[in-house]
Amino acid sequence: MGFLDIVDLKKYFPVKRRLFSEQELLRAVDGVTFSVNEGKVFALVGESGSGKSTVARLILRLLPPTSGNISFQGREIQELKKDSLKAFRKSVQIIFQDPFASLNPRMTVLDTVSEPLKVHHLVRRSEIRDKVTELLRSVGLDDDVLNRYPHEFSGGQRQRICIARALAVSPKLIVADEPLSALDVSIQAQILNILQQLQKQSGISFLFISHDLRVVQYFSDEIAVMYLGKIVEHAKTEDLFRKPMHPYTNLLLSSAPKLRVRGEEYGFSGSSEAEQMTHRLDADVPSPIDIPSGCPFHPRCPKRFEPCDKVVPGLREISGRLISCHLY
């Protein structure tokens, strides 16, 4: 068992396309299984609409699952109540995509970062200011920001404040839901460096959610690639970047630009074949209400053949990784 275990997790939303039409199901998450190990970074990647952020909200109990199990340190999170639920909320923190929307515009930095300290009674009132100053310095901010408000900061500075707030309760797991996508590329590298340093120093586990594989390569230990609510490939980061096996993974990697971090270049050059096919990613992603028959990726796949539009491929172990594709 891992530190965080997700088993056959499903989340379906009932929807109606028109006023008097029959109710249909939007399959946002459709049978996802993975584990996050203690002190490691697990990345969940895929395009918008793949179900990544829904998985994050299910893990944080912001949404109830349709079915499946989520266990944290051996305990099923849906069964947690009162004190055990409060302890879970303290142990698992989230960093959201939009650092401005996730900060209260009427609260100063001191109030924002100190709030979780007060809720969980972690420090004496007389020590709060010193603790907040220490947290801000750990993310590269000075104490002269304590009495300022969110609108006075850049996007990168706001995200640093959000990280400091998440760190305030000394969490064991941080769910980072697209924490860099709202930032400029130059700022992304700075925030990524902060997260990596904090992870190495504190041993915090991360579930890092992103559509950007250049970021994931730099920061993660394992990667699961999601498409229309399902995992299509799951491998160690090094193995996946060395040899992507699923056509969707290959196309995602070949389309990812390179990111320079500390003078090093991260990214995937891709095969010439994959590069020529990258334009297929510009095609619309099918609706999770109308998932194609057979392999859900087959309408966009450059390597589709006879069974792809009829038979759903299972997630099988091939060459030390899990992959859902008829090519293997």
PDB file of C-alpha atoms in Angstrom, residues 41-275:
ATOM      1  CA  VAL A  41       6.051  13.370  -6.288  1.00  0.00           C
ATOM      2  CA  PHE A  42       3.318  11.748  -8.371  1.00  0.00           C
ATOM      3  CA  ALA A  43       2.195  13.668 -11.456  1.00  0.00           C
ATOM      4  CA  LEU A  44      -1.201  13.459 -13.110  1.00  0.00           C
ATOM      5  CA  VAL A  45      -1.113  14.927 -16.610  1.00  0.00           C
ATOM      6  CA  GLY A  46      -3.475  15.435 -19.522  1.00  0.00           C
ATOM      7  CA  GLU A  47      -5.398  18.051 -21.446  1.00  0.00           C
ATOM      8  CA  SER A  48      -8.249  20.130 -20.037  1.00  0.00           C
ATOM      9  CA  GLY A  49     -11.294  17.940 -19.533  1.00  0.00           C
ATOM     10  CA  SER A  50      -9.315  14.769 -18.817  1.00  0.00           C
ATOM     11  CA  GLY A  51     -10.538  14.610 -15.202  1.00  0.00           C
ATOM     12  CA  LYS A  52      -7.348  15.619 -13.357  1.00  0.00           C
ATOM     13  CA  SER A  53      -8.834  18.397 -11.243  1.00  0.00           C
ATOM     14  CA  THR A  54     -11.885  16.271 -10.415  1.00  0.00           C
ATOM     15  CA  VAL A  55      -9.508  13.648  -8.985  1.00  0.00           C
ATOM     16  CA  ALA A  56      -7.928  16.391  -6.832  1.00  0.00           C
ATOM     17  CA  ARG A  57     -11.311  17.495  -5.482  1.00  0.00           C
ATOM     18  CA  LEU A  58     -12.290  13.901  -4.719  1.00  0.00           C
ATOM     19  CA  ILE A  59      -9.067  13.356  -2.767  1.00  0.00           C
ATOM     20  CA  LEU A  60      -9.678  16.526  -0.742  1.00  0.00           C
ATOM     21  CA  ARG A  61     -13.307  15.498  -0.055  1.00  0.00           C
ATOM     22  CA  LEU A  62     -14.584  18.581  -1.848  1.00  0.00           C
ATOM     23  CA  LEU A  63     -16.682  16.176  -3.933  1.00  0.00           C
ATOM     24  CA  PRO A  64     -18.155  12.759  -3.028  1.00  0.00           C
ATOM     25  CA  PRO A  65     -17.120   9.906  -5.359  1.00  0.00           C
ATOM     26  CA  THR A  66     -19.678   7.938  -7.365  1.00  0.00           C
ATOM     27  CA  SER A  67     -17.746   4.802  -6.423  1.00  0.00           C
ATOM     28  CA  GLY A  68     -14.229   3.626  -5.591  1.00  0.00           C
ATOM     29  CA  ASN A  69     -11.935   4.084  -2.604  1.00  0.00           C
ATOM     30  CA  ILE A  70      -9.475   6.762  -1.457  1.00  0.00           C
ATOM     31  CA  SER A  71      -7.240   5.763   1.467  1.00  0.00           C
ATOM     32  CA  PHE A  72      -4.799   8.068   3.223  1.00  0.00           C
ATOM     33  CA  GLN A  73      -2.267   6.374   5.507  1.00  0.00           C
ATOM     34  CA  GLY A  74      -4.438   3.252   5.472  1.00  0.00           C
ATOM     35  CA  ARG A  75      -7.752   4.954   6.347  1.00  0.00           C
ATOM     36  CA  GLU A  76     -10.668   5.386   3.956  1.00  0.00           C
ATOM     37  CA  ILE A  77     -11.217   9.148   3.815  1.00  0.00           C
ATOM     38  CA  GLN A  78     -15.004   8.942   3.300  1.00  0.00           C
ATOM     39  CA  GLU A  79     -15.276   7.337   6.756  1.00  0.00           C
ATOM     40  CA  LEU A  80     -13.417  10.145   8.560  1.00  0.00           C
ATOM     41  CA  LYS A  81     -15.462  12.304  10.931  1.00  0.00           C
ATOM     42  CA  LYS A  82     -14.917  15.120  13.425  1.00  0.00           C
ATOM     43  CA  ASP A  83     -11.385  14.951  14.921  1.00  0.00           C
ATOM     44  CA  SER A  84     -10.080  12.411  12.390  1.00  0.00           C
ATOM     45  CA  LEU A  85     -11.455  14.532   9.520  1.00  0.00           C
ATOM     46  CA  LYS A  86      -9.854  17.667  10.981  1.00  0.00           C
ATOM     47  CA  ALA A  87      -6.523  15.795  11.238  1.00  0.00           C
ATOM     48  CA  PHE A  88      -6.899  14.759   7.585  1.00  0.00           C
ATOM     49  CA  ARG A  89      -7.580  18.372   6.536  1.00  0.00           C
ATOM     50  CA  LYS A  90      -4.384  19.383   8.318  1.00  0.00           C
ATOM     51  CA  SER A  91      -2.314  16.611   6.715  1.00  0.00           C
ATOM     52  CA  VAL A  92      -3.514  17.218   3.142  1.00  0.00           C
ATOM     53  CA  GLN A  93      -3.304  20.737   1.698  1.00  0.00           C
ATOM     54  CA  ILE A  94      -3.985  22.137  -1.766  1.00  0.00           C
ATOM     55  CA  ILE A  95      -2.356  24.796  -3.940  1.00  0.00           C
ATOM     56  CA  PHE A  96      -4.867  26.031  -6.520  1.00  0.00           C
ATOM     57  CA  GLN A  97      -4.333  27.118 -10.114  1.00  0.00           C
ATOM     58  CA  ASP A  98      -5.362  30.752  -9.699  1.00  0.00           C
ATOM     59  CA  PRO A  99      -3.398  32.396  -6.869  1.00  0.00           C
ATOM     60  CA  PHE A 100      -5.600  35.503  -6.887  1.00  0.00           C
ATOM     61  CA  ALA A 101      -8.955  33.714  -6.706  1.00  0.00           C
ATOM     62  CA  SER A 102      -7.735  31.537  -3.829  1.00  0.00           C
ATOM     63  CA  LEU A 103      -6.726  34.532  -1.668  1.00  0.00           C
ATOM     64  CA  ASN A 104      -9.255  36.637   0.225  1.00  0.00           C
ATOM     65  CA  PRO A 105      -8.798  40.194  -1.125  1.00  0.00           C
ATOM     66  CA  ARG A 106      -9.795  41.658   2.248  1.00  0.00           C
ATOM     67  CA  MET A 107      -7.182  39.762   4.265  1.00  0.00           C
ATOM     68  CA  THR A 108      -3.566  40.838   4.684  1.00  0.00           C
ATOM     69  CA  VAL A 109      -0.738  38.384   4.083  1.00  0.00           C
ATOM     70  CA  LEU A 110      -0.343  38.010   7.860  1.00  0.00           C
ATOM     71  CA  ASP A 111      -4.031  37.127   8.267  1.00  0.00           C
ATOM     72  CA  THR A 112      -4.015  34.758   5.287  1.00  0.00           C
ATOM     73  CA  VAL A 113      -0.969  32.717   6.274  1.00  0.00           C
ATOM     74  CA  SER A 114      -1.799  32.723  10.008  1.00  0.00           C
ATOM     75  CA  GLU A 115      -5.396  31.530   9.543  1.00  0.00           C
ATOM     76  CA  PRO A 116      -4.565  27.773   9.405  1.00  0.00           C
ATOM     77  CA  LEU A 117      -2.239  28.213  12.410  1.00  0.00           C
ATOM     78  CA  LYS A 118      -5.177  29.585  14.391  1.00  0.00           C
ATOM     79  CA  VAL A 119      -7.709  27.031  13.154  1.00  0.00           C
ATOM     80  CA  HIS A 120      -5.491  24.116  14.207  1.00  0.00           C
ATOM     81  CA  HIS A 121      -4.089  25.848  17.344  1.00  0.00           C
ATOM     82  CA  LEU A 122      -0.504  25.209  16.272  1.00  0.00           C
ATOM     83  CA  VAL A 123       1.318  28.157  17.864  1.00  0.00           C
ATOM     84  CA  ARG A 124       0.728  30.633  20.666  1.00  0.00           C
ATOM     85  CA  ARG A 125      -0.853  33.913  19.612  1.00  0.00           C
ATOM     86  CA  SER A 126       2.319  35.781  20.621  1.00  0.00           C
ATOM     87  CA  GLU A 127       4.387  33.589  18.243  1.00  0.00           C
ATOM     88  CA  ILE A 128       2.156  33.855  15.174  1.00  0.00           C
ATOM     89  CA  ARG A 129       3.925  36.799  13.557  1.00  0.00           C
ATOM     90  CA  ASP A 130       7.356  35.136  13.869  1.00  0.00           C
ATOM     91  CA  LYS A 131       6.007  31.862  12.450  1.00  0.00           C
ATOM     92  CA  VAL A 132       4.399  33.613   9.461  1.00  0.00           C
ATOM     93  CA  THR A 133       7.652  35.507   8.818  1.00  0.00           C
ATOM     94  CA  GLU A 134       9.535  32.182   8.818  1.00  0.00           C
ATOM     95  CA  LEU A 135       7.048  30.646   6.366  1.00  0.00           C
ATOM     96  CA  LEU A 136       7.259  33.629   4.019  1.00  0.00           C
ATOM     97  CA  ARG A 137      11.047  33.510   3.999  1.00  0.00           C
ATOM     98  CA  SER A 138      10.929  29.813   3.094  1.00  0.00           C
ATOM     99  CA  VAL A 139       9.172  30.819  -0.148  1.00  0.00           C
ATOM    100  CA  GLY A 140      11.403  33.816  -0.871  1.00  0.00           C
ATOM    101  CA  LEU A 141       9.340  36.687   0.583  1.00  0.00           C
ATOM    102  CA  ASP A 142      10.450  39.219   3.217  1.00  0.00           C
ATOM    103  CA  ASP A 143       8.473  40.256   6.289  1.00  0.00           C
ATOM    104  CA  ASP A 144       7.768  43.691   4.789  1.00  0.00           C
ATOM    105  CA  VAL A 145       4.821  42.080   2.949  1.00  0.00           C
ATOM    106  CA  LEU A 146       2.950  41.098   6.140  1.00  0.00           C
ATOM    107  CA  ASN A 147       0.464  43.981   6.141  1.00  0.00           C
ATOM    108  CA  ARG A 148      -0.122  44.152   2.406  1.00  0.00           C
ATOM    109  CA  TYR A 149      -3.122  42.825   0.428  1.00  0.00           C
ATOM    110  CA  PRO A 150      -3.272  40.337  -2.499  1.00  0.00           C
ATOM    111  CA  HIS A 151      -3.946  43.000  -5.167  1.00  0.00           C
ATOM    112  CA  GLU A 152      -0.542  44.560  -4.390  1.00  0.00           C
ATOM    113  CA  PHE A 153       1.361  41.494  -5.607  1.00  0.00           C
ATOM    114  CA  SER A 154       2.264  39.881  -8.914  1.00  0.00           C
ATOM    115  CA  GLY A 155       0.936  36.423  -9.822  1.00  0.00           C
ATOM    116  CA  GLY A 156       4.193  34.754  -8.807  1.00  0.00           C
ATOM    117  CA  GLN A 157       4.230  36.511  -5.435  1.00  0.00           C
ATOM    118  CA  ARG A 158       0.608  35.527  -4.797  1.00  0.00           C
ATOM    119  CA  GLN A 159       1.420  31.894  -5.527  1.00  0.00           C
ATOM    120  CA  ARG A 160       4.317  32.069  -3.042  1.00  0.00           C
ATOM    121  CA  ILE A 161       1.835  33.315  -0.421  1.00  0.00           C
ATOM    122  CA  CYS A 162      -0.478  30.390  -1.243  1.00  0.00           C
ATOM    123  CA  ILE A 163       2.433  27.960  -0.847  1.00  0.00           C
ATOM    124  CA  ALA A 164       3.365  29.522   2.513  1.00  0.00           C
ATOM    125  CA  ARG A 165      -0.260  29.128   3.656  1.00  0.00           C
ATOM    126  CA  ALA A 166      -0.271  25.455   2.605  1.00  0.00           C
ATOM    127  CA  LEU A 167       3.005  24.853   4.468  1.00  0.00           C
ATOM    128  CA  ALA A 168       1.756  26.523   7.673  1.00  0.00           C
ATOM    129  CA  VAL A 169       0.217  23.304   9.064  1.00  0.00           C
ATOM    130  CA  SER A 170       3.243  21.104   8.148  1.00  0.00           C
ATOM    131  CA  PRO A 171       1.216  18.902   5.774  1.00  0.00           C
ATOM    132  CA  LYS A 172       2.218  15.385   4.798  1.00  0.00           C
ATOM    133  CA  LEU A 173       0.727  15.674   1.300  1.00  0.00           C
ATOM    134  CA  ILE A 174       0.217  18.685  -0.962  1.00  0.00           C
ATOM    135  CA  VAL A 175      -2.157  18.475  -3.911  1.00  0.00           C
ATOM    136  CA  ALA A 176      -0.892  21.034  -6.428  1.00  0.00           C
ATOM    137  CA  ASP A 177      -3.651  21.579  -9.005  1.00  0.00           C
ATOM    138  CA  GLU A 178      -2.089  23.308 -12.041  1.00  0.00           C
ATOM    139  CA  PRO A 179      -0.122  25.658  -9.730  1.00  0.00           C
ATOM    140  CA  LEU A 180       1.963  27.163 -12.549  1.00  0.00           C
ATOM    141  CA  SER A 181      -0.448  27.483 -15.454  1.00  0.00           C
ATOM    142  CA  ALA A 182      -1.580  31.030 -14.595  1.00  0.00           C
ATOM    143  CA  LEU A 183       2.026  32.297 -14.401  1.00  0.00           C
ATOM    144  CA  ASP A 184       4.565  33.553 -16.954  1.00  0.00           C
ATOM    145  CA  VAL A 185       7.158  30.997 -18.027  1.00  0.00           C
ATOM    146  CA  SER A 186      10.024  32.802 -16.246  1.00  0.00           C
ATOM    147  CA  ILE A 187       7.991  32.847 -13.008  1.00  0.00           C
ATOM    148  CA  GLN A 188       7.013  29.176 -13.446  1.00  0.00           C
ATOM    149  CA  ALA A 189      10.670  28.163 -13.158  1.00  0.00           C
ATOM    150  CA  GLN A 190      11.081  30.171  -9.931  1.00  0.00           C
ATOM    151  CA  ILE A 191       8.002  28.639  -8.294  1.00  0.00           C
ATOM    152  CA  LEU A 192       9.049  25.183  -9.456  1.00  0.00           C
ATOM    153  CA  ASN A 193      12.472  25.650  -7.850  1.00  0.00           C
ATOM    154  CA  ILE A 194      10.782  26.636  -4.563  1.00  0.00           C
ATOM    155  CA  LEU A 195       8.522  23.570  -4.617  1.00  0.00           C
ATOM    156  CA  GLN A 196      11.416  21.239  -5.378  1.00  0.00           C
ATOM    157  CA  GLN A 197      13.589  22.697  -2.599  1.00  0.00           C
ATOM    158  CA  LEU A 198      10.734  22.453  -0.085  1.00  0.00           C
ATOM    159  CA  GLN A 199      10.004  18.879  -1.122  1.00  0.00           C
ATOM    160  CA  LYS A 200      13.635  17.826  -0.703  1.00  0.00           C
ATOM    161  CA  GLN A 201      14.032  19.611   2.636  1.00  0.00           C
ATOM    162  CA  SER A 202      10.763  18.492   4.233  1.00  0.00           C
ATOM    163  CA  GLY A 203      10.000  15.198   2.475  1.00  0.00           C
ATOM    164  CA  ILE A 204       6.417  16.280   1.738  1.00  0.00           C
ATOM    165  CA  SER A 205       4.583  14.054  -0.742  1.00  0.00           C
ATOM    166  CA  PHE A 206       3.068  15.785  -3.765  1.00  0.00           C
ATOM    167  CA  LEU A 207       0.252  15.002  -6.140  1.00  0.00           C
ATOM    168  CA  PHE A 208       1.187  17.410  -8.926  1.00  0.00           C
ATOM    169  CA  ILE A 209      -1.510  18.023 -11.519  1.00  0.00           C
ATOM    170  CA  SER A 210      -0.550  19.630 -14.817  1.00  0.00           C
ATOM    171  CA  HIS A 211      -1.164  19.698 -18.549  1.00  0.00           C
ATOM    172  CA  ASP A 212       2.479  20.751 -19.046  1.00  0.00           C
ATOM    173  CA  LEU A 213       4.887  17.840 -19.399  1.00  0.00           C
ATOM    174  CA  ARG A 214       8.022  20.014 -19.361  1.00  0.00           C
ATOM    175  CA  VAL A 215       7.191  20.858 -15.726  1.00  0.00           C
ATOM    176  CA  VAL A 216       6.345  17.272 -14.804  1.00  0.00           C
ATOM    177  CA  GLN A 217       9.640  15.922 -16.150  1.00  0.00           C
ATOM    178  CA  TYR A 218      11.590  18.248 -13.894  1.00  0.00           C
ATOM    179  CA  PHE A 219       9.650  17.654 -10.687  1.00  0.00           C
ATOM    180  CA  SER A 220       8.028  14.195 -10.563  1.00  0.00           C
ATOM    181  CA  ASP A 221       9.040  10.610  -9.734  1.00  0.00           C
ATOM    182  CA  GLU A 222       6.077   8.922 -11.429  1.00  0.00           C
ATOM    183  CA  ILE A 223       3.571  10.020 -14.055  1.00  0.00           C
ATOM    184  CA  ALA A 224       0.039   8.908 -14.911  1.00  0.00           C
ATOM    185  CA  VAL A 225      -1.336  10.245 -18.202  1.00  0.00           C
ATOM    186  CA  MET A 226      -5.116  10.785 -18.213  1.00  0.00           C
ATOM    187  CA  TYR A 227      -7.459  10.974 -21.180  1.00  0.00           C
ATOM    188  CA  LEU A 228     -11.261  11.352 -20.881  1.00  0.00           C
ATOM    189  CA  GLY A 229     -11.392  10.203 -17.278  1.00  0.00           C
ATOM    190  CA  LYS A 230      -9.077   7.213 -17.616  1.00  0.00           C
ATOM    191  CA  ILE A 231      -5.358   6.582 -17.137  1.00  0.00           C
ATOM    192  CA  VAL A 232      -3.844   5.536 -20.484  1.00  0.00           C
ATOM    193  CA  GLU A 233      -0.199   5.245 -19.376  1.00  0.00           C
ATOM    194  CA  HIS A 234       1.508   5.074 -15.963  1.00  0.00           C
ATOM    195  CA  ALA A 235       5.280   4.866 -15.618  1.00  0.00           C
ATOM    196  CA  LYS A 236       8.306   6.173 -13.781  1.00  0.00           C
ATOM    197  CA  THR A 237       9.114   9.647 -15.081  1.00  0.00           C
ATOM    198  CA  GLU A 238      12.522   8.696 -16.445  1.00  0.00           C
ATOM    199  CA  ASP A 239      11.102   5.695 -18.333  1.00  0.00           C
ATOM    200  CA  LEU A 240       8.162   7.607 -19.768  1.00  0.00           C
ATOM    201  CA  PHE A 241      10.317  10.417 -21.156  1.00  0.00           C
ATOM    202  CA  ARG A 242      12.919   8.010 -22.487  1.00  0.00           C
ATOM    203  CA  LYS A 243      10.336   5.929 -24.325  1.00  0.00           C
ATOM    204  CA  PRO A 244       6.695   7.045 -24.363  1.00  0.00           C
ATOM    205  CA  MET A 245       4.573   4.081 -25.464  1.00  0.00           C
ATOM    206  CA  HIS A 246       0.978   5.294 -25.737  1.00  0.00           C
ATOM    207  CA  PRO A 247       0.352   7.412 -28.884  1.00  0.00           C
ATOM    208  CA  TYR A 248      -1.346  10.074 -26.760  1.00  0.00           C
ATOM    209  CA  THR A 249       1.672  10.338 -24.447  1.00  0.00           C
ATOM    210  CA  ASN A 250       3.937  10.550 -27.476  1.00  0.00           C
ATOM    211  CA  LEU A 251       1.938  13.401 -28.966  1.00  0.00           C
ATOM    212  CA  LEU A 252       1.748  15.278 -25.666  1.00  0.00           C
ATOM    213  CA  LEU A 253       5.485  15.028 -25.196  1.00  0.00           C
ATOM    214  CA  SER A 254       6.387  16.041 -28.725  1.00  0.00           C
ATOM    215  CA  SER A 255       4.162  19.108 -28.464  1.00  0.00           C
ATOM    216  CA  ALA A 256       5.637  20.302 -25.133  1.00  0.00           C
ATOM    217  CA  PRO A 257       8.102  23.210 -25.458  1.00  0.00           C
ATOM    218  CA  LYS A 258      11.310  23.176 -23.450  1.00  0.00           C
ATOM    219  CA  LEU A 259      11.682  24.892 -20.078  1.00  0.00           C
ATOM    220  CA  ARG A 260      15.038  26.240 -18.875  1.00  0.00           C
ATOM    221  CA  VAL A 261      15.559  25.769 -15.139  1.00  0.00           C
ATOM    222  CA  ARG A 262      18.899  26.673 -13.509  1.00  0.00           C
ATOM    223  CA  GLY A 263      20.609  26.686 -16.858  1.00  0.00           C
ATOM    224  CA  GLU A 264      19.380  23.206 -17.801  1.00  0.00           C
ATOM    225  CA  GLU A 265      16.879  22.460 -20.515  1.00  0.00           C
ATOM    226  CA  TYR A 266      13.959  20.160 -19.789  1.00  0.00           C
ATOM    227  CA  GLY A 267      11.551  18.855 -22.365  1.00  0.00           C
ATOM    228  CA  PHE A 268      11.093  16.209 -24.999  1.00  0.00           C
ATOM    229  CA  SER A 269      12.399  16.443 -28.512  1.00  0.00           C
ATOM    230  CA  GLY A 270      10.143  13.621 -29.758  1.00  0.00           C
ATOM    231  CA  SER A 271      10.404  11.500 -32.863  1.00  0.00           C
ATOM    232  CA  SER A 272       9.959  13.115 -36.260  1.00  0.00           C
ATOM    233  CA  GLU A 273       6.843  10.993 -36.714  1.00  0.00           C
ATOM    234  CA  ALA A 274       5.315  12.300 -33.496  1.00  0.00           C
ATOM    235  CA  GLU A 275       6.245  15.865 -34.390  1.00  0.00           C
TER     236      GLU A 275
END
